[in-house]
XYZ file of C-alpha atoms in Angstrom:
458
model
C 7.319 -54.201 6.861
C 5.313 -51.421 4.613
C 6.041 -53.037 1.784
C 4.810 -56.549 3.229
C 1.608 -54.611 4.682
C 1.125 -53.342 1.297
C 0.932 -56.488 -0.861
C -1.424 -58.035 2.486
C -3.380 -55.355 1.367
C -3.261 -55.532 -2.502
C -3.975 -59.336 -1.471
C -7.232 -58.404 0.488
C -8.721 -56.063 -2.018
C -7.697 -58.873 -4.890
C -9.891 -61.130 -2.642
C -12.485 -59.025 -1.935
C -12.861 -57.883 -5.742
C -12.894 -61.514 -6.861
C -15.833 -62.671 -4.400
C -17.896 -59.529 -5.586
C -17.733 -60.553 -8.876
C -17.982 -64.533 -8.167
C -21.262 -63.310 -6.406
C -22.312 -61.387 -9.475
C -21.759 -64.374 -11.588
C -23.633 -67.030 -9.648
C -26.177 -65.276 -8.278
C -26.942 -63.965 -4.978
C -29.152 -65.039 -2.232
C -31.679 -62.559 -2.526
C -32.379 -63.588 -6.287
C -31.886 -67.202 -5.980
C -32.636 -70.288 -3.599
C -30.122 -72.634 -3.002
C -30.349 -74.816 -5.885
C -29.364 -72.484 -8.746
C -27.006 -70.962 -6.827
C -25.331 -74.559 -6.529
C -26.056 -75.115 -10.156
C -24.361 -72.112 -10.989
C -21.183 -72.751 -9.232
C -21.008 -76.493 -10.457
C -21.698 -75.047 -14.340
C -18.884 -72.281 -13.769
C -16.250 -74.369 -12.494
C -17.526 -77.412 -15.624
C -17.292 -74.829 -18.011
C -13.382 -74.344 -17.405
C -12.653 -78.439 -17.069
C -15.207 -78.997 -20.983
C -12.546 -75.931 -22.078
C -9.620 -77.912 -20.798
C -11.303 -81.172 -22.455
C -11.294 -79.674 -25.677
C -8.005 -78.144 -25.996
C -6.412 -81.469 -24.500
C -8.661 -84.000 -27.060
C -7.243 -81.463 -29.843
C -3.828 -81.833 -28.768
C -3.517 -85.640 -28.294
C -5.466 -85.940 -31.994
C -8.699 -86.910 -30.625
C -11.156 -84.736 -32.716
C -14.342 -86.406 -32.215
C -14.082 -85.916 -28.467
C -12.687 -82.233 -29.049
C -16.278 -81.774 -30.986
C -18.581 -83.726 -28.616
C -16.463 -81.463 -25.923
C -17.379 -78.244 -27.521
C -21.241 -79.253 -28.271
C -21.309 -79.960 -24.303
C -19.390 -76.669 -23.862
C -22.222 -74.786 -25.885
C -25.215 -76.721 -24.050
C -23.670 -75.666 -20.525
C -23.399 -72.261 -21.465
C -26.402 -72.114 -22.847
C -28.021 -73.658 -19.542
C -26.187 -71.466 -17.786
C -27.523 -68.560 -19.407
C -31.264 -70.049 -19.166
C -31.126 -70.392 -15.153
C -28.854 -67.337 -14.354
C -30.260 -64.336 -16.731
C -33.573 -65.784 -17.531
C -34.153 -67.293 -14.447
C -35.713 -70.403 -15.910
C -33.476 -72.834 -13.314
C -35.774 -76.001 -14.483
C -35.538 -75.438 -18.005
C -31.581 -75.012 -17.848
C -31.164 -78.026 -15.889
C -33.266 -80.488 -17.532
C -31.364 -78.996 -21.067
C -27.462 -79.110 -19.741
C -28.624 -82.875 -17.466
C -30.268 -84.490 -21.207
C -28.071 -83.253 -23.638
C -24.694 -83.861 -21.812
C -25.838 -87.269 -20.691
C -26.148 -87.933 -24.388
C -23.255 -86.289 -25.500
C -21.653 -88.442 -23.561
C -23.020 -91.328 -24.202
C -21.587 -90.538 -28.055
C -18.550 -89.924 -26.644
C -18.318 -93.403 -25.133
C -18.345 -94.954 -28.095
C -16.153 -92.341 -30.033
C -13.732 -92.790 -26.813
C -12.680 -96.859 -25.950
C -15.548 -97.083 -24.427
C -14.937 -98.498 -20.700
C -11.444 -98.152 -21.436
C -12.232 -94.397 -21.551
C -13.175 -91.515 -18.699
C -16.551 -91.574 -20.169
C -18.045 -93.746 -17.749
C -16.470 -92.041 -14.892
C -18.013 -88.205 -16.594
C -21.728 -89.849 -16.658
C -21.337 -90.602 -12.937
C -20.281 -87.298 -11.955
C -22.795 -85.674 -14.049
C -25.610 -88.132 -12.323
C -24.303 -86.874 -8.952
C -24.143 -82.767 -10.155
C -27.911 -83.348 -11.415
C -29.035 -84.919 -7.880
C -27.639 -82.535 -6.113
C -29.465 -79.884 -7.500
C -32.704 -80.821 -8.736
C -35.921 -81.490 -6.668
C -36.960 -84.204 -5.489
C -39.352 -84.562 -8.225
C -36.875 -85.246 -10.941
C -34.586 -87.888 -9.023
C -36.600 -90.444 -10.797
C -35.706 -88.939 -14.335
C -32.517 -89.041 -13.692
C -31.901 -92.425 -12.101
C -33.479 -94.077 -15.286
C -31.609 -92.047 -17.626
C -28.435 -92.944 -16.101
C -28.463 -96.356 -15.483
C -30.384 -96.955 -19.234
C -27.562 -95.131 -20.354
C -24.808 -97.023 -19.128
C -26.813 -100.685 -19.297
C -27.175 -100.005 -22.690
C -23.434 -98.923 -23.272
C -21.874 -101.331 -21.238
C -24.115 -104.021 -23.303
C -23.548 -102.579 -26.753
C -19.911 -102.848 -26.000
C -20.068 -106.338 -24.782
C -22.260 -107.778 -27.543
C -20.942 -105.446 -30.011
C -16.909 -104.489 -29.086
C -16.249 -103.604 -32.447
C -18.549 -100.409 -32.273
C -16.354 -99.204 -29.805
C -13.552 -96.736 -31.448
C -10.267 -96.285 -30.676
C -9.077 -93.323 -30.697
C -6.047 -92.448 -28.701
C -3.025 -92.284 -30.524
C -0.826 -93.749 -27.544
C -1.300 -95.802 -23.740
C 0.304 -92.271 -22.631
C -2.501 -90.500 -24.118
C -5.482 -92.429 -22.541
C -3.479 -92.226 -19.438
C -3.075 -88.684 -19.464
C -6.752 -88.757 -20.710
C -8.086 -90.542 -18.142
C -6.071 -88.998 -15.135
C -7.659 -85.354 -16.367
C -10.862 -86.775 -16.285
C -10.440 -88.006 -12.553
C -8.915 -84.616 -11.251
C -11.980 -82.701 -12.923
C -14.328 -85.202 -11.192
C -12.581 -84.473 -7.331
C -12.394 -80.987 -7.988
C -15.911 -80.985 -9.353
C -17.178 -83.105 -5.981
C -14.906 -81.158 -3.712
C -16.343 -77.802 -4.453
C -19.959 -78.869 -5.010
C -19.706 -80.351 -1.588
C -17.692 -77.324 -0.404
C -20.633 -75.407 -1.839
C -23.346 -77.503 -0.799
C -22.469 -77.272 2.794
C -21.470 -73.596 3.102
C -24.327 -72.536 1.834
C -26.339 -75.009 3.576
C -25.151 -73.685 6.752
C -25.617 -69.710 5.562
C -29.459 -70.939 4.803
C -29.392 -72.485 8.459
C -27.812 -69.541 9.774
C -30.297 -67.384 8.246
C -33.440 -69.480 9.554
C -32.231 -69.393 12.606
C -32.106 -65.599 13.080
C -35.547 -65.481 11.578
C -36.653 -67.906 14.496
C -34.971 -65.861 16.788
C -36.650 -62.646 15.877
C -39.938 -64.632 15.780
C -39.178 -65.355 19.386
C -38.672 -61.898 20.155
C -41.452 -60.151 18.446
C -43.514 -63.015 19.802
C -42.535 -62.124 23.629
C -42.815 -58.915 23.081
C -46.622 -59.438 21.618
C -47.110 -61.146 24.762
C -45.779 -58.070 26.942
C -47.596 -56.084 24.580
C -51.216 -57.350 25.336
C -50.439 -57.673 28.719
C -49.953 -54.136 29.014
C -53.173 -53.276 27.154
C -55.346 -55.597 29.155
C -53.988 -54.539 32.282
C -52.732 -50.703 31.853
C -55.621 -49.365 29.656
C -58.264 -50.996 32.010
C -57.153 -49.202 34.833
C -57.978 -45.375 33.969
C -61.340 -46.656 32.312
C -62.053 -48.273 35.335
C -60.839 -45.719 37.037
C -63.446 -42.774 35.314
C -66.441 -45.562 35.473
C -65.768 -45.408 39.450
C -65.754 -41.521 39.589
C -69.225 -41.612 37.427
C -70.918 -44.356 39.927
C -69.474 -42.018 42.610
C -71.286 -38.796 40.714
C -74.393 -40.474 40.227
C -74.897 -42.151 44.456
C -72.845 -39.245 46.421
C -72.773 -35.501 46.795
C -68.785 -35.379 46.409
C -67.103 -31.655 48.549
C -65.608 -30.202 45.926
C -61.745 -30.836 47.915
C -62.690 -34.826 46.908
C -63.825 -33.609 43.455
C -60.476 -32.023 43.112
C -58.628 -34.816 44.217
C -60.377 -37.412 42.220
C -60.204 -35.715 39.031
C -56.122 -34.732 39.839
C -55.851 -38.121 39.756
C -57.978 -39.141 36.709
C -56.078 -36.626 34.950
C -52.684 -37.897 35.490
C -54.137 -41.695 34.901
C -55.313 -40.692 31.272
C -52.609 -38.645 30.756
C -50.365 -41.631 31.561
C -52.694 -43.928 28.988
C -52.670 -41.339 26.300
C -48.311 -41.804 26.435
C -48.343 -45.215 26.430
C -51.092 -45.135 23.342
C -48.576 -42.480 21.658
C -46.023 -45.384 21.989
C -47.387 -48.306 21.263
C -49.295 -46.933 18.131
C -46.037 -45.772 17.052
C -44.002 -48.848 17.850
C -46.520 -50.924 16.282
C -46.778 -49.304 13.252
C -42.686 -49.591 13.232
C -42.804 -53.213 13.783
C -45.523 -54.344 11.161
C -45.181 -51.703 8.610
C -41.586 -50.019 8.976
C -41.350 -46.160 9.502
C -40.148 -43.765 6.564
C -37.618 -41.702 7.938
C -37.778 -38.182 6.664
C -34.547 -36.778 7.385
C -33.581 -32.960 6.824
C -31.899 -30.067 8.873
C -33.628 -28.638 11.778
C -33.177 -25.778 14.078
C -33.261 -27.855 17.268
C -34.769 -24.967 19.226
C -38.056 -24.159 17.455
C -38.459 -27.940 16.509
C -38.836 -28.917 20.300
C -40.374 -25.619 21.774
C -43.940 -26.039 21.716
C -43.196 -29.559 23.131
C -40.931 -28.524 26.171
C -43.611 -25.536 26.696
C -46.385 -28.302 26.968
C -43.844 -30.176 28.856
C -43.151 -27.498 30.904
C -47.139 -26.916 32.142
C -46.842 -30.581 33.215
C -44.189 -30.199 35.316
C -45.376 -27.131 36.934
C -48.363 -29.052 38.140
C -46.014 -31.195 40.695
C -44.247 -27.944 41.523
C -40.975 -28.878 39.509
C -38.697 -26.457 38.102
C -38.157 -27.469 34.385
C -35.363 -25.108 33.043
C -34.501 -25.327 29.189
C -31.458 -23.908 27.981
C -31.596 -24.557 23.854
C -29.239 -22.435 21.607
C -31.361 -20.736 18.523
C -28.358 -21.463 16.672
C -28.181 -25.424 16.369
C -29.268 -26.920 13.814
C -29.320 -31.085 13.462
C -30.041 -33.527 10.814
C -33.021 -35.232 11.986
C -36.781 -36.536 11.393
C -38.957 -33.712 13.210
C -41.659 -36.334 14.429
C -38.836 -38.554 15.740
C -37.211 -36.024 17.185
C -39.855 -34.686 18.851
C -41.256 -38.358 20.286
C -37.881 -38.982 21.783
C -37.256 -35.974 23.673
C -40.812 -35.607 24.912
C -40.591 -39.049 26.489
C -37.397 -38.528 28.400
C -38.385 -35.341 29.124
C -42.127 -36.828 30.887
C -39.862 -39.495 32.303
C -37.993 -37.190 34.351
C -40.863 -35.582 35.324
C -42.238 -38.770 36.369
C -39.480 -39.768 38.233
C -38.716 -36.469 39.963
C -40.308 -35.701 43.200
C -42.690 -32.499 43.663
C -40.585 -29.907 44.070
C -37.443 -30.884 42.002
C -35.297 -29.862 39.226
C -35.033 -31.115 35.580
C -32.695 -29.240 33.378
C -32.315 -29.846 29.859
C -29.442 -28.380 27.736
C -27.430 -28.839 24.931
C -23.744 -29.460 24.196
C -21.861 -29.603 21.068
C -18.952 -32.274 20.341
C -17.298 -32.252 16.997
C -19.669 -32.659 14.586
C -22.732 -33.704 17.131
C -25.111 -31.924 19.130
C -25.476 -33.727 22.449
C -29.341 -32.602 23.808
C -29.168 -33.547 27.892
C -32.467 -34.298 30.294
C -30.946 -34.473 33.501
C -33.204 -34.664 36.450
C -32.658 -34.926 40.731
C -34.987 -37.721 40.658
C -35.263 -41.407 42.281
C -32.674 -42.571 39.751
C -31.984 -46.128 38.587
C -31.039 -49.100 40.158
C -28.776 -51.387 38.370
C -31.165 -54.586 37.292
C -33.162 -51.858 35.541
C -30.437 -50.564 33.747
C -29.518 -53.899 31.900
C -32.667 -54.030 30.328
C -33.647 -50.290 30.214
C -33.702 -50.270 26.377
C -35.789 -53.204 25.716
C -39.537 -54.525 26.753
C -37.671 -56.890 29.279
C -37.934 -53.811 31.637
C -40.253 -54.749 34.473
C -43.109 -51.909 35.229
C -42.085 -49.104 37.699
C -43.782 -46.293 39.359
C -43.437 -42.718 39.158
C -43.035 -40.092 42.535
C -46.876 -40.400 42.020
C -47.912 -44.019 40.964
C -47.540 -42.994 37.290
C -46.736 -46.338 35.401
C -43.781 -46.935 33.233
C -43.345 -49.903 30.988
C -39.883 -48.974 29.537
C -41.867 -49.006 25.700
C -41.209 -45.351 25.843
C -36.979 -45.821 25.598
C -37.419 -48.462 23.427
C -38.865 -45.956 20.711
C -36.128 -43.316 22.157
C -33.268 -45.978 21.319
C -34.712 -46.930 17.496
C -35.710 -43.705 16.414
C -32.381 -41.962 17.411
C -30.453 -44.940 15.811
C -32.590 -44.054 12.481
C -31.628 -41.095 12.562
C -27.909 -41.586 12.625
C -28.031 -40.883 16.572
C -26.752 -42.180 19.272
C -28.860 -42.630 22.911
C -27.386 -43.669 26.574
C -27.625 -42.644 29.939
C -25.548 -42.132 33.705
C -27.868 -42.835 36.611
C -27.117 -43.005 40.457
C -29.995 -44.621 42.629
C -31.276 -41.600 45.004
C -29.443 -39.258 43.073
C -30.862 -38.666 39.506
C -30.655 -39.710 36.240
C -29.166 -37.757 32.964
C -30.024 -39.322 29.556
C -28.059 -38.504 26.352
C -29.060 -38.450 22.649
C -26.372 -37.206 20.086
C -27.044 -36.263 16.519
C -25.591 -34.981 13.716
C -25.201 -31.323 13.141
C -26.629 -30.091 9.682
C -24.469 -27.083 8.509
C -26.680 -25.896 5.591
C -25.139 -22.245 5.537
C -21.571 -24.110 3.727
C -23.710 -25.488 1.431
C -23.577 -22.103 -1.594
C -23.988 -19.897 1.781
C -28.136 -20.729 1.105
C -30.326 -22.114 3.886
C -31.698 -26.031 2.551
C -34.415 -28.015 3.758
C -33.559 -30.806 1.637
C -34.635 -34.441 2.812
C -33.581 -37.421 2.886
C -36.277 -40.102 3.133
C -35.514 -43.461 4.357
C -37.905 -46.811 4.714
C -36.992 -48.886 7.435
C-alpha cells in the first residue's frame, strides 16, 4: 500500500509538472484569447505528426515528400514562434495557413495525387484554419481551398501524367495513407477537445463576471438607498433644531435633549461615512495593504479611549484588558477600522447601563482580540446574512441605525490581513465577536525589534 500511494503520487506530480509546462508552451489565458491559444495547441500537436511525416517518407524512400514535410515543419515552427513569443497571432496564421496549403498542393503532385493522403491533409488544414481565424478571413480561406483542390483534381484529370508516383510498394501508400488518417482524428479530436474545454472555461469565466456584476450592482442599489435615506435624516434632523432656534425660546432641559440626540444622529452618519468611503474606495480602486508587526495595545488605545468616552455617555461599563506584550502582523488602519466598529456596535446594541468587555487570548500562533457585550443579541435571520449588505437595517438600545456595511469592512479587511472574523450570539443575551490574527514575533528575528512591511494591492 505505501509503495502503491507512492507511485499515485509520483503519478500526480508527473501530471501536474506536465500541465505547467503545457501551459507555458501554449500560452495562458491571461496573455492570450482563445484563438491562439487553440492555434497553439493544434501547431504543437502538428508539429509532432510533420516530424513523424518526415521520418516515415524517409523510410519508405519517398524523399520529395520527406523535403516538402520538413519545409512545412520549418513554416509551422516558424508560425508558431510568430503568434506565441511575438505575439503577432495574424501574421503566424496567415504564414503556416498559405504556405502549408501550398506545400501541399506540391506534395499532391509529388505524392499519386488522389491516390495519396494529400487531399485528405488540405481538408484538415482548411478545418484547423477555420477554427481559429476570425470571421474576417473565412472567405480567404474557402477560396484558397477549393481553388486549390479544383485546380489539382483538374490538372490530374486533364493531365494524369503530371502526377508522380512515388511509393515504392501498395504496402507503402497503405501504410502512408493510414498515418495520414490517424494524424487527421487525432488532430480533430483534440482541437475539438480543445475547442470546447476552453470554450466552456471562457463561459465559466463570463459567467462569474456577470455574477459579480449582479452583486456589485445590488449592492450599488443598497448603497444609494442608504445615502438618500440615512444621510437625510440627521440633516433634516439639525435643519429642524435651527427652525426650532429661530420661532421658539427652547428651556435649556429641551436644548439638552435635542442636541443629545443630534449628537448621536451625526455621530451615527459620520460611521457610516467612515464606511462607505472606505468600502468604496475598496471596491473601485482596491486597498494597498500595508502589513507589518504591531504592538496590539498601543495600536488600538487611543481608539478604545475614544471608544470608551462614548460608552460612558449611556452609562456602560467598557472594560479593556489588552496585554502590552502582543504583538500581531497587521495593517494599523485596518486594524484599527475593524475593532472600532465592533467595538461601537456593542455599544450600540448594549442597553444604558451594561457591560462590554474586550480582551485578548492567544492560540498557537494567533492572537484572538474578543468584544463581548450583555446586549440585545442576534436573532438568527440576521445572522445568515450578518457579513454581507443583504443585512436588513436594525436599531440600536437608542434608535441608532445599523446597516450591517460596518461587518462587511470587519470581514474583508481581517481576511486581508491573513485574519480570520466570526461571532456566538444568543438573542436577549449578548453577542461576542472574534477576529484572529497572526502573531508577529520580531524579537527571533537576530533578537532586533523590525518594522518591516509587507505591502499588498488588492
Amino acid at each position: 500500500m505505501p509503495e502503491l500511494t507512492s507511485l499515485i503520487l509520483l503519478i500526480k506530480n508527473l501530471f501536474t509538472f506536465w500541465k505547467k509546462r503545457w501551459v507555458h508552451f501554449i500560452g495562458s489565458q491571461a496573455e492570450y484569447s482563445i484563438e491562439p491559444r487553440i492555434f497553439h495547441t493544434f501547431s504543437a500537436i502538428a508539429l509532432v505528426a510533420v516530424f513523424y511525416n518526415i521520418l516515415f517518407n524517409f523510410w519508405v524512400g519517398l524523399k520529395v515528400s520527406s523535403i516538402i514535410s520538413l519545409g512545412i515543419l520549418l513554416v509551422l515552427i516558424y508560425a508558431f514562434y510568430l503568434s506565441r513569443f511575438k505575439k503577432k497571432f495574424n501574421a503566424g496564421l496567415i504564414l503556416g495557413g498559405l504556405t502549408t496549403n501550398l506545400f501541399l498542393a506540391v506534395n499532391y503532385i509529388y505524392n499519386s495525387g488522389i491516390k495519396g493522403p494529400s487531399l485528405l491533409l488540405l481538408a484538415l488544414i482548411f478545418f484547423l484554419l477555420i477554427s481559429v481565424s476570425p470571421k474576417k478571413q473565412y472567405g480567404l480561406w474557402v477560396s484558397i481551398n477549393l481553388s486549390l483542390v479544383l485546380i489539382l483534381l483538374g490538372l490530374e484529370y486533364t493531365y494524369p501524367s503530371l502526377i508522380v508516383d512515388n511509393y515504392p510498394s501498395e504496402l507503402t501508400r497503405f501504410i502512408d495513407t493510414a498515418s495520414a488518417y490517424l494524424i487527421i482524428v487525432v488532430l480533430v479530436f483534440a482541437g475539438m477537445t480543445s475547442i470546447r474545454r476552453k470554450y466552456y472555461k471562457e463561459k465559466k469565466a463570463v459567467l462569474g463576471k456577470t455574477h459579480q456584476l449582479e452583486r456589485l450592482n445590488s449592492e450599488k442599489n443598497k448603497l444609494f438607498s442608504i445615502i438618500s435615506h440615512d444621510l437625510k435624516t440627521p440633516l433634516s434632523m439639525v435643519h429642524q433644531y435651527l427652525e426650532l432656534l429661530n420661532v421658539f425660546d427652547l428651556e435649556p432641559e429641551e436644548k439638552e435633549e435635542i442636541e443629545a440626540g443630534l449628537l448621536r444622529a451625526t455621530r451615527n452618519t459620520q460611521d457610516l461615512l467612515s464606511n462607505l468611503l472606505a468600502w468604496s474606495n475598496n471596491q473601485m480602486e482596491g486597498i494597498r495593504v500595508n502589513l507589518r508587526g504591531l504592538n496590539l495595545k498601543n495600536s488600538l488605545t487611543k481608539t478604545l479611549n475614544t471608544l470608551q468616552m462614548i460608552a460612558a455617555q449611556k452609562q456602560q461599563n467598557l472594560q479593556v484588558n489588552i496585554s502590552s506584550e502582543i504583538d500581531v502582523w497587521a495593517d494599523k488602519d485596518m486594524l484599527q477600522l475593524v475593532i472600532r466598529n465592533l467595538v461601537s456596535n456593542a455599544i450600540k446594541f448594549t442597553p444604558n447601563g451594561g457591560e462590554i468587555r474586550v480582551f485578548t487570548q492567544i492560540d498557537n500562533k494567533n492572537c484572538i482580540f474578543v468584544v463581548q457585550d450583555n446586549g440585545v443579541g442576534i436573532d438568527m435571520d440576521r445572522q445568515k446574512a450578518l457579513f454581507s449588505l443583504k443585512l436588513r437595517s436594525s436599531f440600536g438600545t437608542q434608535n441608532e441605525k445599523g446597516i450591517g456595511l460596518g461587518l462587511l469592512l470587519c470581514k474583508e479587511y481581517t481576511e486581508m490581513q491573513n485574519g480570520k472574523i466570526w461571532f456566538k450570539s444568543e438573542l436577549g443575551q449578548g453577542t461576542s465577536f472574534y477576529v484572529s490574527l497572526p502573531i508577529f514575533v520580531y524579537r527571533e528575528l537576530m533578537g532586533v525589534k523590525s518594522e518591516a512591511a509587507a505591502s499588498v494591492l488588492w
